[in-house]
């Protein structure tokens, strides 16, 4: 699990119990006092992949921006009051295709310690949401993997408990972590969707560095399903690797052989896409990953596979998925 | 990976010149410079302005700035006696006393040295001068060094190592003592310098080598590509090499065809695109 050689601490962050807990958890980490996290996180010319060799933790107090309105209606699930928050910036894993490499100036992890302010803002947003007939849908693991960090700070558990006690709130915890045991003690609640991203075994091994294997993720999912959790399966991003069709259809067969299909809450399917500027930045920093150098097509400010390829991939995999899951429970990004 | 040491005093430089067997070079008229392997060295003179000038002068002429690490190494004072005289520190934060600005190196190597923050002053200070709440090391160069180095390099390429020479009690430290302090820490310093070798392979290197670039340039001239078409061709070539893992030699045959107008040029460009990118 994570080990930090250095922890940077905003003076203001020190008074929070979460900071105390983390400093006790990493007694040997060198401590560096800072005024504002952006002094460290926002420096010019940082090298994302070199920093990934030795990630530092930054403890900060977030001032405003406790939740943001999502722009894409939660990738097709149709939630009208869609929001996300950023409790942390960056992730313990290092997937080759991760857009965070192009979005953030640094690979260091920022953890916001003023959780109460996030809760307060969320309560207010729930009360003031526009579409009152629907819950407020909040993605809490947005530019990070919250569950993967659970052994350092139990934010997933805190948010599950918070959601369970908050009417009209539905949270999504998206993850690649296999650390289900960290939240197993909690009772399953209909106000939470645990969303696991899955990739074929080889893809996970080669392109999802640091993330648990497919088998470990599947075990965690099955256990969560048995305990009554609503589990979303995210086949996203699908990569156009050699023999992608066989690789992905075999993989889906395997997934649904292992998991009880009737217990799947819903499924999302999407092919790789990324903001064009992020990809440009990433390509400048690393030329070691073939999937980032695919001859993509640019559409607006997004790059993805050429239209024909996208259509081919989606139709083939959708056909496969609908053998197991009714189409209305599958959200597609093509 | 090139490594450059910048010291303020000749007495700080002397042990390095001897240890690494460096040779005086006439790179700059007014800044003493010593070259050698695996490090070169430059004596900036005292003060943050001089340190910044020396650092910037050296880095401005670096042809491969991503392949360099600069080290500011020298003696410093300490506001606290909780540290030992002669103790070597890896500096993890530099505060400029005048502007209040802070600088942070990225410490991406593993090391066993103690770390500390350091405050850079414009003039020599004693216990009476510095802010009461500040506890740490004190010098006269580091903030200038960081300001200049970070203009050219990434924060993981900028390193500051300081040896405590006094507790700001106004004592005079002679040259021999300064050199002695550096000498005694030479093994540890050399260890730190060497550990930066491992970073080399992680730096962004172009997958296209000089021959391949030259072939692409020939094609560009041959087909009279515009500037942006030429750069597009380079991107496609990178994509081909990384994604399809192919050899660019397949493009050489196109040097035998000639084009007479824009339409023909665009046709050939499309052929190259298709060859490099299509599945
Ligand atoms: S798990 Fe998600 S956030 Fe983390 S590195 Fe992979 S793609 Fe990025």
Coordinates of C-alpha atoms and ligand atoms in Angstrom, one line a residue:
Chain A
X1 CA 0.0 0.0 0.0
X2 CA 1.0 3.6 -0.3
X3 CA 4.1 4.8 1.3
X4 CA 5.0 8.5 1.2
X5 CA 8.5 9.8 1.6
X6 CA 7.1 13.3 2.1
X7 CA 3.9 14.8 3.3
X8 CA 3.3 18.5 2.5
X9 CA 0.9 20.1 4.9
X10 CA -0.9 23.3 4.6
X11 CA -0.6 25.2 7.9
X12 CA -4.4 25.4 8.0
X13 CA -4.8 21.7 7.4
X14 CA -3.0 20.7 10.6
X15 CA -5.9 21.3 12.9
X16 CA -8.1 18.6 11.3
X17 CA -8.4 15.2 12.8
X18 CA -7.8 13.5 9.4
X19 CA -4.4 15.2 9.2
X20 CA -3.5 14.0 12.7
X21 CA -4.5 10.5 11.7
X22 CA -2.4 10.5 8.6
X23 CA 0.7 12.0 10.2
X24 CA 0.4 9.2 12.8
X25 CA 0.0 6.6 10.1
X26 CA 3.2 7.8 8.3
X27 CA 5.6 8.7 11.2
X28 CA 8.7 8.4 9.0
X29 CA 7.5 10.7 6.2
X30 CA 9.4 14.0 6.0
X31 CA 7.0 16.8 6.7
X32 CA 7.1 20.1 4.8
X33 CA 5.0 23.0 5.8
X34 CA 3.3 25.0 3.0
X35 CA 0.9 27.9 2.8
X36 CA -1.3 26.7 0.0
X37 CA -1.3 23.3 -1.8
X38 CA -1.0 25.0 -5.1
X39 CA 2.5 26.2 -4.3
X40 CA 3.6 22.6 -4.6
X41 CA 0.9 21.0 -6.8
X42 CA 0.8 23.8 -9.3
X43 CA 4.5 24.3 -9.9
X44 CA 5.6 24.6 -13.5
X45 CA 7.3 21.9 -15.5
X46 CA 6.6 19.0 -13.2
X47 CA 7.2 15.6 -14.7
X48 CA 4.1 13.4 -14.1
X49 CA 5.7 10.0 -14.7
X50 CA 8.9 10.8 -12.8
X51 CA 6.8 11.9 -9.9
X52 CA 4.8 8.6 -10.1
X53 CA 8.1 6.9 -9.0
X54 CA 7.8 8.7 -5.7
X55 CA 4.4 10.2 -5.1
X56 CA 4.1 12.7 -2.3
X57 CA 1.0 13.4 -0.3
X58 CA -0.3 16.9 0.2
X59 CA -2.8 17.7 3.0
X60 CA -5.0 20.7 2.1
X61 CA -8.1 22.5 3.1
X62 CA -10.5 23.0 0.1
X63 CA -11.9 26.5 0.0
X64 CA -15.1 26.4 -2.0
X65 CA -15.9 24.1 -4.9
X66 CA -17.3 21.3 -2.7
X67 CA -19.3 19.9 -5.6
X68 CA -19.5 20.6 -9.3
X69 CA -22.3 20.1 -11.7
X70 CA -21.5 17.3 -14.2
X71 CA -21.8 18.2 -17.8
X72 CA -22.7 14.9 -19.4
X73 CA -25.6 13.5 -17.3
X74 CA -23.4 10.9 -15.7
X75 CA -22.2 9.3 -18.9
X76 CA -25.6 8.3 -20.1
X77 CA -27.4 7.1 -17.1
X78 CA -29.7 9.9 -17.3
X79 CA -29.5 11.3 -13.8
X80 CA -30.7 14.9 -14.1
X81 CA -29.2 16.2 -10.9
X82 CA -25.7 15.0 -11.7
X83 CA -22.8 16.3 -9.6
X84 CA -19.3 15.3 -8.7
X85 CA -16.8 16.3 -6.1
X86 CA -13.0 16.2 -5.7
X87 CA -12.1 14.9 -2.3
X88 CA -8.7 14.0 -3.6
X89 CA -6.7 14.9 -6.7
X90 CA -4.8 12.1 -8.4
X91 CA -4.8 8.4 -7.8
X92 CA -2.6 5.7 -6.4
X93 CA -2.7 3.7 -9.7
X94 CA -1.0 4.7 -12.9
X95 CA -3.1 3.6 -15.9
X96 CA -1.4 4.3 -19.2
X97 CA -4.7 5.8 -20.5
X98 CA -5.4 8.0 -17.5
X99 CA -6.4 11.5 -18.5
X100 CA -5.2 12.9 -15.1
X101 CA -1.7 12.8 -16.6
X102 CA -2.7 15.5 -19.0
X103 CA -5.1 17.3 -16.7
X104 CA -3.1 17.9 -13.6
X105 CA 0.3 19.6 -13.5
X106 CA 1.5 17.1 -10.9
X107 CA 1.3 13.4 -10.0
X108 CA 1.4 14.1 -6.3
X109 CA -1.8 13.4 -4.4
X110 CA -3.8 16.1 -2.7
X111 CA -6.1 15.1 0.0
X112 CA -8.7 17.6 1.2
X113 CA -9.2 17.2 4.9
X114 CA -12.2 19.4 5.6
X115 CA -14.7 16.7 4.9
X116 CA -17.4 18.5 7.0
X117 CA -17.5 21.4 4.5
X118 CA -18.1 18.9 1.7
X119 CA -20.9 17.3 3.6
X120 CA -22.5 20.6 4.4
X121 CA -22.4 21.8 0.8
X122 CA -23.9 18.4 -0.3
X123 CA -26.8 18.7 2.1
X124 CA -27.5 22.2 0.8
X125 CA -27.3 21.0 -2.9
X126 CA -29.6 18.1 -2.2
X127 CA -32.2 20.5 -0.6
X128 CA -31.8 23.0 -3.5
X129 CA -31.6 20.5 -6.4
X130 CA -33.5 21.4 -9.5
X131 CA -35.3 18.2 -10.3
X132 CA -37.0 17.4 -7.1
X133 CA -38.6 14.1 -8.3
X134 CA -35.1 12.7 -8.6
X135 CA -32.3 12.3 -6.1
X136 CA -29.1 14.3 -6.3
X137 CA -26.6 12.0 -8.0
X138 CA -23.1 12.6 -6.7
X139 CA -19.9 10.9 -8.0
X140 CA -17.4 10.9 -5.1
X141 CA -14.5 9.1 -6.7
X142 CA -14.1 11.4 -9.7
X143 CA -10.6 12.4 -10.4
X144 CA -9.2 9.7 -8.1
X145 CA -9.9 6.2 -6.9
X146 CA -11.2 6.7 -3.4
X147 CA -11.5 3.1 -2.4
X148 CA -7.9 2.4 -3.4
X149 CA -6.9 5.0 -0.7
X150 CA -9.2 3.6 2.0
X151 CA -6.5 2.1 4.1
X152 CA -4.9 5.5 4.4
X153 CA -8.1 7.5 5.0
X154 CA -11.6 5.9 5.1
X155 CA -13.4 8.4 2.9
X156 CA -15.5 5.8 1.1
X157 CA -16.9 4.6 4.4
X158 CA -17.5 8.2 5.6
X159 CA -19.4 8.9 2.4
X160 CA -21.4 5.7 2.5
X161 CA -22.5 6.5 6.0
X162 CA -23.3 10.1 5.1
X163 CA -25.3 9.0 2.0
X164 CA -27.2 6.4 4.0
X165 CA -28.4 9.1 6.4
X166 CA -29.2 11.7 3.7
X167 CA -32.6 11.4 1.9
X168 CA -32.6 12.1 -1.8
X169 CA -28.9 11.5 -2.3
X170 CA -27.4 8.7 -4.5
X171 CA -23.6 8.4 -4.6
X172 CA -21.4 6.5 -7.0
X173 CA -18.1 5.2 -5.9
X174 CA -16.1 4.3 -9.0
X175 CA -13.0 2.1 -8.4
X176 CA -10.6 -0.5 -9.6
X177 CA -9.7 -1.4 -6.1
X178 CA -10.2 -4.9 -4.7
X179 CA -10.3 -3.6 -1.1
X180 CA -13.9 -4.3 -0.5
X181 CA -13.1 -5.6 3.0
X182 CA -12.5 -2.0 4.0
X183 CA -16.2 -1.2 3.7
X184 CA -17.6 -4.7 4.2
X185 CA -18.6 -3.8 7.8
X186 CA -21.1 -1.3 6.5
X187 CA -24.7 -2.2 5.7
X188 CA -25.6 -2.1 2.0
X189 CA -27.7 0.9 1.2
X190 CA -29.8 1.8 -1.9
X191 CA -28.2 5.3 -1.7
X192 CA -24.9 4.0 -3.0
X193 CA -23.7 2.5 -6.2
X194 CA -20.3 0.7 -6.1
X195 CA -19.0 1.0 -9.7
X196 CA -16.1 -1.3 -10.7
X197 CA -14.1 -0.6 -13.8
X198 CA -13.1 -3.9 -15.4
X199 CA -10.7 -4.7 -18.2
X200 CA -9.5 -8.0 -19.7
X201 CA -6.8 -9.7 -17.8
X202 CA -4.0 -8.7 -20.2
X203 CA -5.1 -5.1 -20.5
X204 CA -5.2 -4.8 -16.7
X205 CA -1.7 -6.3 -16.5
X206 CA -0.1 -4.2 -19.1
X207 CA -2.0 -0.9 -19.0
X208 CA -3.4 -0.5 -15.5
X209 CA -0.2 -0.2 -13.5
X210 CA -0.5 -0.7 -9.8
X211 CA -4.2 -1.7 -10.1
X212 CA -5.4 -5.1 -8.8
X213 CA -5.8 -8.0 -11.2
X214 CA -9.1 -8.8 -12.9
X215 CA -9.5 -11.8 -10.7
X216 CA -9.1 -9.8 -7.5
X217 CA -11.6 -7.2 -8.7
X218 CA -14.1 -9.9 -9.6
X219 CA -13.8 -11.5 -6.2
X220 CA -14.4 -8.1 -4.5
X221 CA -17.4 -7.5 -6.7
X222 CA -19.0 -10.9 -6.1
X223 CA -18.6 -10.4 -2.3
X224 CA -20.2 -6.9 -2.6
X225 CA -23.1 -8.3 -4.6
X226 CA -23.6 -11.1 -2.1
X227 CA -23.8 -8.5 0.7
X228 CA -26.6 -6.7 -1.2
X229 CA -24.8 -3.7 -2.7
X230 CA -25.9 -2.2 -6.0
X231 CA -23.0 -2.8 -8.3
X232 CA -22.3 -1.1 -11.6
X233 CA -19.9 -2.7 -14.0
X234 CA -17.9 -0.3 -16.2
X235 CA -16.4 -1.7 -19.3
X236 CA -14.8 1.6 -20.0
X237 CA -12.4 2.4 -21.6
X238 CA -12.5 -0.3 -24.1
X239 CA -9.1 -0.2 -26.0
X240 CA -8.6 -1.1 -29.6
X241 CA -5.8 -3.6 -29.0
X242 CA -4.8 -6.4 -31.3
X243 CA -7.7 -8.9 -31.6
X244 CA -9.8 -6.6 -29.4
X245 CA -13.0 -8.4 -30.4
X246 CA -12.0 -11.8 -29.2
X247 CA -10.2 -10.4 -26.1
X248 CA -13.2 -8.4 -25.0
X249 CA -15.9 -10.8 -25.8
X250 CA -14.0 -13.7 -24.1
X251 CA -13.5 -11.4 -21.1
X252 CA -17.2 -10.5 -20.9
X253 CA -18.1 -14.1 -21.0
X254 CA -15.7 -14.8 -18.2
X255 CA -17.1 -11.9 -16.1
X256 CA -20.7 -13.1 -16.4
X257 CA -19.7 -16.7 -15.8
X258 CA -18.2 -15.6 -12.5
X259 CA -20.7 -12.9 -11.4
X260 CA -24.4 -13.4 -10.7
X261 CA -25.9 -11.6 -13.7
X262 CA -29.2 -10.9 -11.9
X263 CA -27.4 -9.0 -9.2
X264 CA -25.8 -6.5 -11.6
X265 CA -27.4 -3.1 -11.0
X266 CA -26.4 -1.7 -14.4
X267 CA -23.5 -1.5 -16.9
X268 CA -21.6 1.2 -18.7
X269 CA -19.7 0.7 -21.9
X270 CA -17.4 3.2 -23.5
X271 CA -14.5 3.2 -25.9
X272 CA -11.3 5.1 -25.1
X273 CA -11.6 8.9 -25.5
X274 CA -9.7 11.8 -24.1
X275 CA -9.5 15.6 -24.2
X276 CA -7.2 16.4 -27.1
X277 CA -5.1 18.9 -25.2
X278 CA -4.5 16.3 -22.4
X279 CA -3.4 13.7 -24.9
X280 CA -1.0 16.2 -26.5
X281 CA 0.5 16.9 -23.1
X282 CA 0.8 13.3 -22.2
X283 CA 2.5 12.4 -25.5
X284 CA 5.1 15.0 -24.9
X285 CA 6.0 13.5 -21.5
X286 CA 6.0 9.8 -22.4
X287 CA 6.5 7.8 -25.6
X288 CA 6.4 4.4 -24.0
X289 CA 2.8 3.4 -24.4
X290 CA 1.4 2.2 -27.7
X291 CA -2.3 2.8 -26.8
X292 CA -1.6 6.5 -26.5
X293 CA -0.1 6.7 -30.0
X294 CA -3.1 5.1 -31.7
X295 CA -4.0 7.2 -34.8
X296 CA -7.0 8.7 -33.2
X297 CA -9.6 10.9 -34.7
X298 CA -10.2 14.4 -33.3
X299 CA -13.9 15.3 -32.8
X300 CA -14.3 18.8 -31.3
X301 CA -12.0 18.8 -28.3
X302 CA -12.1 15.0 -27.9
X303 CA -9.9 12.3 -29.4
X304 CA -11.0 8.8 -29.9
X305 CA -10.9 6.0 -32.4
X306 CA -12.2 6.8 -35.9
X307 CA -16.0 6.7 -36.1
X308 CA -16.1 3.4 -38.0
X309 CA -13.9 1.7 -35.5
X310 CA -16.0 3.1 -32.6
X311 CA -19.2 1.9 -34.1
X312 CA -17.7 -1.5 -34.8
X313 CA -16.5 -1.9 -31.3
X314 CA -19.7 -0.7 -29.6
X315 CA -22.0 -2.7 -31.7
X316 CA -20.0 -5.9 -31.3
X317 CA -19.6 -5.5 -27.5
X318 CA -23.2 -4.3 -27.0
X319 CA -24.4 -7.4 -28.7
X320 CA -22.3 -9.4 -26.4
X321 CA -23.5 -7.5 -23.3
X322 CA -27.2 -7.8 -24.2
X323 CA -26.9 -11.5 -24.0
X324 CA -26.6 -11.0 -20.3
X325 CA -28.1 -7.6 -19.4
X326 CA -31.2 -5.9 -20.8
X327 CA -30.3 -3.0 -23.1
X328 CA -32.1 -0.4 -21.0
X329 CA -29.6 -1.1 -18.1
X330 CA -26.6 -0.5 -20.4
X331 CA -25.3 3.1 -20.8
X332 CA -23.1 3.5 -23.9
X333 CA -20.5 6.1 -24.8
X334 CA -19.3 5.8 -28.3
Chain B
X1 CA 22.7 12.6 -17.5
X2 CA 24.8 15.7 -17.0
X3 CA 25.3 17.0 -13.5
X4 CA 26.4 20.5 -12.6
X5 CA 27.4 21.7 -9.2
X6 CA 27.2 25.3 -8.3
X7 CA 29.0 26.6 -5.3
X8 CA 29.3 30.1 -4.0
X9 CA 32.9 29.9 -2.8
X10 CA 36.1 28.6 -4.2
X11 CA 36.8 26.9 -0.9
X12 CA 33.5 24.9 -1.3
X13 CA 34.5 24.0 -4.9
X14 CA 38.0 22.9 -4.2
X15 CA 37.2 19.5 -2.7
X16 CA 35.0 18.7 -5.7
X17 CA 37.7 19.8 -8.2
X18 CA 40.1 17.5 -6.6
X19 CA 37.7 14.6 -6.0
X20 CA 36.3 14.6 -9.6
X21 CA 39.6 15.7 -11.1
X22 CA 37.9 18.7 -12.8
X23 CA 39.7 20.9 -15.3
X24 CA 39.4 24.7 -15.5
X25 CA 37.7 25.9 -18.6
X26 CA 37.3 29.3 -20.1
X27 CA 33.5 29.0 -20.7
X28 CA 32.8 32.3 -19.1
X29 CA 35.1 35.3 -18.6
X30 CA 33.9 36.1 -15.2
X31 CA 32.5 32.9 -13.8
X32 CA 35.0 30.2 -12.9
X33 CA 34.0 27.0 -14.6
X34 CA 35.5 23.5 -14.2
X35 CA 34.5 20.6 -16.5
X36 CA 34.9 16.9 -16.2
X37 CA 33.0 13.6 -15.7
X38 CA 30.6 12.8 -14.2
X39 CA 30.1 16.4 -13.1
X40 CA 31.1 20.0 -14.0
X41 CA 31.3 22.8 -11.5
X42 CA 30.8 26.5 -11.4
X43 CA 31.8 29.0 -8.7
X44 CA 29.1 31.7 -8.7
X45 CA 30.3 34.0 -6.0
X46 CA 28.4 35.0 -2.9
X47 CA 24.8 36.1 -2.9
X48 CA 21.5 35.0 -4.5
X49 CA 22.0 37.3 -7.5
X50 CA 25.3 35.9 -8.4
X51 CA 24.1 32.4 -7.9
X52 CA 21.1 33.1 -10.2
X53 CA 23.3 34.6 -12.9
X54 CA 25.7 31.7 -12.9
X55 CA 22.9 29.1 -12.9
X56 CA 21.0 30.8 -15.7
X57 CA 24.2 31.4 -17.8
X58 CA 25.0 27.7 -17.6
X59 CA 21.5 26.4 -18.3
X60 CA 20.7 28.8 -21.1
X61 CA 23.3 27.1 -23.2
X62 CA 22.3 23.5 -22.4
X63 CA 21.3 21.6 -25.5
X64 CA 19.5 18.9 -23.7
X65 CA 18.0 20.6 -20.6
X66 CA 15.8 17.5 -19.8
X67 CA 19.1 15.6 -19.3
X68 CA 20.6 17.8 -16.6
X69 CA 20.6 17.9 -12.9
X70 CA 21.9 21.0 -11.0
X71 CA 23.2 20.9 -7.5
X72 CA 23.7 23.9 -5.3
X73 CA 26.1 22.7 -2.6
X74 CA 27.7 24.7 0.1
X75 CA 27.9 25.8 3.7
X76 CA 25.1 27.4 5.6
X77 CA 24.1 28.7 9.1
X78 CA 21.5 27.2 11.4
X79 CA 19.1 29.0 13.7
X80 CA 18.9 26.0 16.0
X81 CA 21.5 24.0 17.8
X82 CA 19.4 20.9 17.5
X83 CA 21.6 20.1 14.5
X84 CA 25.3 19.4 14.5
X85 CA 28.1 21.5 13.0
X86 CA 29.3 19.7 9.8
X87 CA 26.0 18.0 9.3
X88 CA 24.8 17.6 5.7
X89 CA 21.2 18.4 4.8
X90 CA 19.0 17.8 1.8
X91 CA 17.0 21.0 1.5
X92 CA 13.3 20.4 0.9
X93 CA 12.0 24.0 0.9
X94 CA 13.7 27.3 0.2
X95 CA 12.2 30.6 1.4
X96 CA 13.4 33.8 0.0
X97 CA 13.5 36.2 3.0
X98 CA 13.1 39.3 0.9
X99 CA 10.1 38.3 -1.2
X100 CA 8.6 35.6 1.1
X101 CA 8.5 33.3 -1.9
X102 CA 9.0 29.6 -1.5
X103 CA 10.6 27.0 -3.8
X104 CA 10.3 23.3 -3.6
X105 CA 12.5 20.7 -5.2
X106 CA 11.0 17.3 -6.2
X107 CA 12.9 14.8 -4.2
X108 CA 12.3 11.7 -6.3
X109 CA 15.4 9.7 -5.3
X110 CA 15.7 7.8 -2.1
X111 CA 18.3 9.0 0.4
X112 CA 19.3 8.8 4.0
X113 CA 20.2 12.4 4.7
X114 CA 18.2 14.6 7.2
X115 CA 16.1 17.2 5.4
X116 CA 15.5 20.8 6.3
X117 CA 14.0 24.0 5.1
X118 CA 16.3 26.9 4.4
X119 CA 15.9 30.7 4.3
X120 CA 17.9 32.8 1.9
X121 CA 18.9 36.3 3.1
X122 CA 20.4 39.2 1.1
X123 CA 23.2 39.8 3.6
X124 CA 25.0 37.9 6.3
X125 CA 22.7 37.5 9.3
X126 CA 23.2 36.8 13.0
X127 CA 20.8 35.4 15.6
X128 CA 19.3 38.8 16.0
X129 CA 18.3 39.3 12.4
X130 CA 16.0 36.5 11.4
X131 CA 12.3 36.1 12.1
X132 CA 11.7 34.6 15.6
X133 CA 9.3 31.9 14.3
X134 CA 11.7 30.6 11.7
X135 CA 13.6 27.5 12.6
X136 CA 16.0 26.0 10.1
X137 CA 19.0 26.6 7.8
X138 CA 20.1 30.0 6.5
X139 CA 22.2 30.9 3.5
X140 CA 22.6 33.7 0.9
X141 CA 22.3 31.8 -2.4
X142 CA 19.7 29.1 -2.6
X143 CA 16.6 31.2 -3.6
X144 CA 18.5 32.8 -6.5
X145 CA 19.7 29.3 -7.6
X146 CA 16.2 27.9 -7.5
X147 CA 14.6 30.9 -9.2
X148 CA 17.1 30.5 -12.1
X149 CA 17.2 26.7 -12.3
X150 CA 13.4 26.3 -12.3
X151 CA 13.1 28.7 -15.2
X152 CA 14.9 26.0 -17.3
X153 CA 14.4 22.7 -15.6
X154 CA 11.7 20.6 -13.8
X155 CA 11.7 20.6 -10.0
X156 CA 13.1 17.0 -9.9
X157 CA 16.3 18.3 -11.6
X158 CA 17.1 20.9 -9.0
X159 CA 18.9 19.8 -5.8
X160 CA 20.2 21.8 -2.9
X161 CA 22.6 20.2 -0.3
X162 CA 23.9 22.3 2.6
X163 CA 26.4 21.7 5.4
X164 CA 26.0 23.5 8.7
X165 CA 29.1 25.6 9.4
X166 CA 27.8 27.9 12.2
X167 CA 25.0 28.9 14.5
X168 CA 24.9 32.5 13.3
X169 CA 27.0 33.7 16.3
X170 CA 29.2 35.9 14.1
X171 CA 32.1 33.5 14.0
X172 CA 34.6 33.8 11.1
X173 CA 35.1 30.6 9.2
X174 CA 38.3 30.3 7.2
X175 CA 38.8 28.7 3.8
X176 CA 40.4 25.6 5.1
X177 CA 37.5 24.9 7.5
X178 CA 35.0 25.4 4.7
X179 CA 36.9 23.0 2.4
X180 CA 37.2 20.6 5.3
X181 CA 33.4 20.6 5.9
X182 CA 32.8 19.7 2.3
X183 CA 35.5 17.0 2.2
X184 CA 34.1 15.3 5.3
X185 CA 30.7 14.9 3.5
X186 CA 32.1 14.0 0.1
X187 CA 31.1 10.4 0.2
X188 CA 27.5 11.2 1.1
X189 CA 27.3 14.0 -1.5
X190 CA 28.8 11.7 -4.2
X191 CA 26.2 9.1 -3.3
X192 CA 23.4 11.6 -3.8
X193 CA 24.9 12.8 -7.1
X194 CA 25.2 9.2 -8.4
X195 CA 21.6 8.3 -7.5
X196 CA 20.4 10.7 -10.1
X197 CA 21.8 8.4 -12.8
X198 CA 18.8 6.1 -12.3
X199 CA 16.4 8.9 -13.4
X200 CA 17.9 9.0 -16.9
X201 CA 15.8 6.2 -18.4
X202 CA 12.6 7.9 -17.2
X203 CA 13.1 11.1 -19.0
X204 CA 11.1 11.7 -22.1
X205 CA 13.2 10.6 -25.0
X206 CA 12.1 10.8 -28.6
X207 CA 11.4 7.4 -30.1
X208 CA 12.5 8.7 -33.4
X209 CA 16.3 8.7 -33.8
X210 CA 18.5 11.1 -35.7
X211 CA 18.4 8.9 -38.9
X212 CA 14.6 8.7 -38.8
X213 CA 14.3 12.5 -38.3
X214 CA 16.6 13.0 -41.2
X215 CA 14.5 10.7 -43.5
X216 CA 11.4 12.6 -42.5
X217 CA 13.1 15.9 -43.2
X218 CA 14.2 14.6 -46.6
X219 CA 10.6 13.6 -47.4
X220 CA 9.4 16.9 -46.3
X221 CA 11.8 18.8 -48.6
X222 CA 11.2 16.3 -51.4
X223 CA 7.4 16.8 -51.3
X224 CA 7.7 20.5 -50.3
X225 CA 5.5 19.9 -47.3
X226 CA 4.3 22.9 -45.3
X227 CA 5.5 23.4 -41.8
X228 CA 2.4 22.0 -40.3
X229 CA 2.3 19.0 -42.7
X230 CA 5.9 18.2 -41.8
X231 CA 5.0 18.2 -38.1
X232 CA 1.9 16.0 -38.8
X233 CA 4.2 13.6 -40.6
X234 CA 6.5 13.4 -37.6
X235 CA 3.5 12.7 -35.3
X236 CA 2.3 9.9 -37.7
X237 CA 5.8 8.4 -37.8
X238 CA 5.9 8.4 -34.0
X239 CA 2.5 6.8 -33.8
X240 CA 3.6 4.2 -36.4
X241 CA 6.8 3.3 -34.5
X242 CA 5.1 3.1 -31.1
X243 CA 1.7 1.7 -32.0
X244 CA 2.6 -0.6 -34.9
X245 CA 6.2 -1.1 -33.9
X246 CA 7.3 -0.8 -37.5
X247 CA 10.4 0.5 -39.3
X248 CA 10.2 3.9 -41.0
X249 CA 12.4 2.5 -43.8
X250 CA 9.2 1.7 -45.7
X251 CA 8.9 5.5 -46.4
X252 CA 12.3 5.7 -48.2
X253 CA 10.8 4.4 -51.5
X254 CA 8.8 7.6 -51.7
X255 CA 11.9 9.6 -52.3
X256 CA 12.0 8.4 -55.9
X257 CA 8.6 10.0 -56.7
X258 CA 8.5 13.7 -57.6
X259 CA 5.6 16.1 -57.3
X260 CA 4.8 19.0 -59.6
X261 CA 1.8 20.6 -57.9
X262 CA -0.1 20.9 -54.6
X263 CA -2.7 18.3 -55.6
X264 CA 0.0 15.7 -56.2
X265 CA 1.8 16.6 -53.0
X266 CA -1.4 16.1 -51.0
X267 CA -2.0 12.8 -52.7
X268 CA 1.4 11.6 -51.6
X269 CA 0.9 12.9 -48.2
X270 CA -2.4 10.9 -48.0
X271 CA -0.5 7.8 -49.1
X272 CA 2.1 8.3 -46.3
X273 CA -0.7 8.9 -43.8
X274 CA -2.5 5.7 -44.9
X275 CA 0.7 3.7 -44.8
X276 CA 1.6 4.9 -41.3
X277 CA -1.8 5.0 -39.7
X278 CA -4.3 2.7 -41.3
X279 CA -5.0 -0.6 -39.6
Ligands
LIG1 S1 -7.7 4.1 -11.7 FE1 -8.7 5.8 -12.9 S2 -7.9 7.6 -11.9 FE2 -6.6 5.9 -11.2 S3 -4.9 5.9 -12.7 FE3 -6.4 4.5 -13.5 S4 -7.7 5.7 -14.9 FE4 -6.5 7.2 -13.6

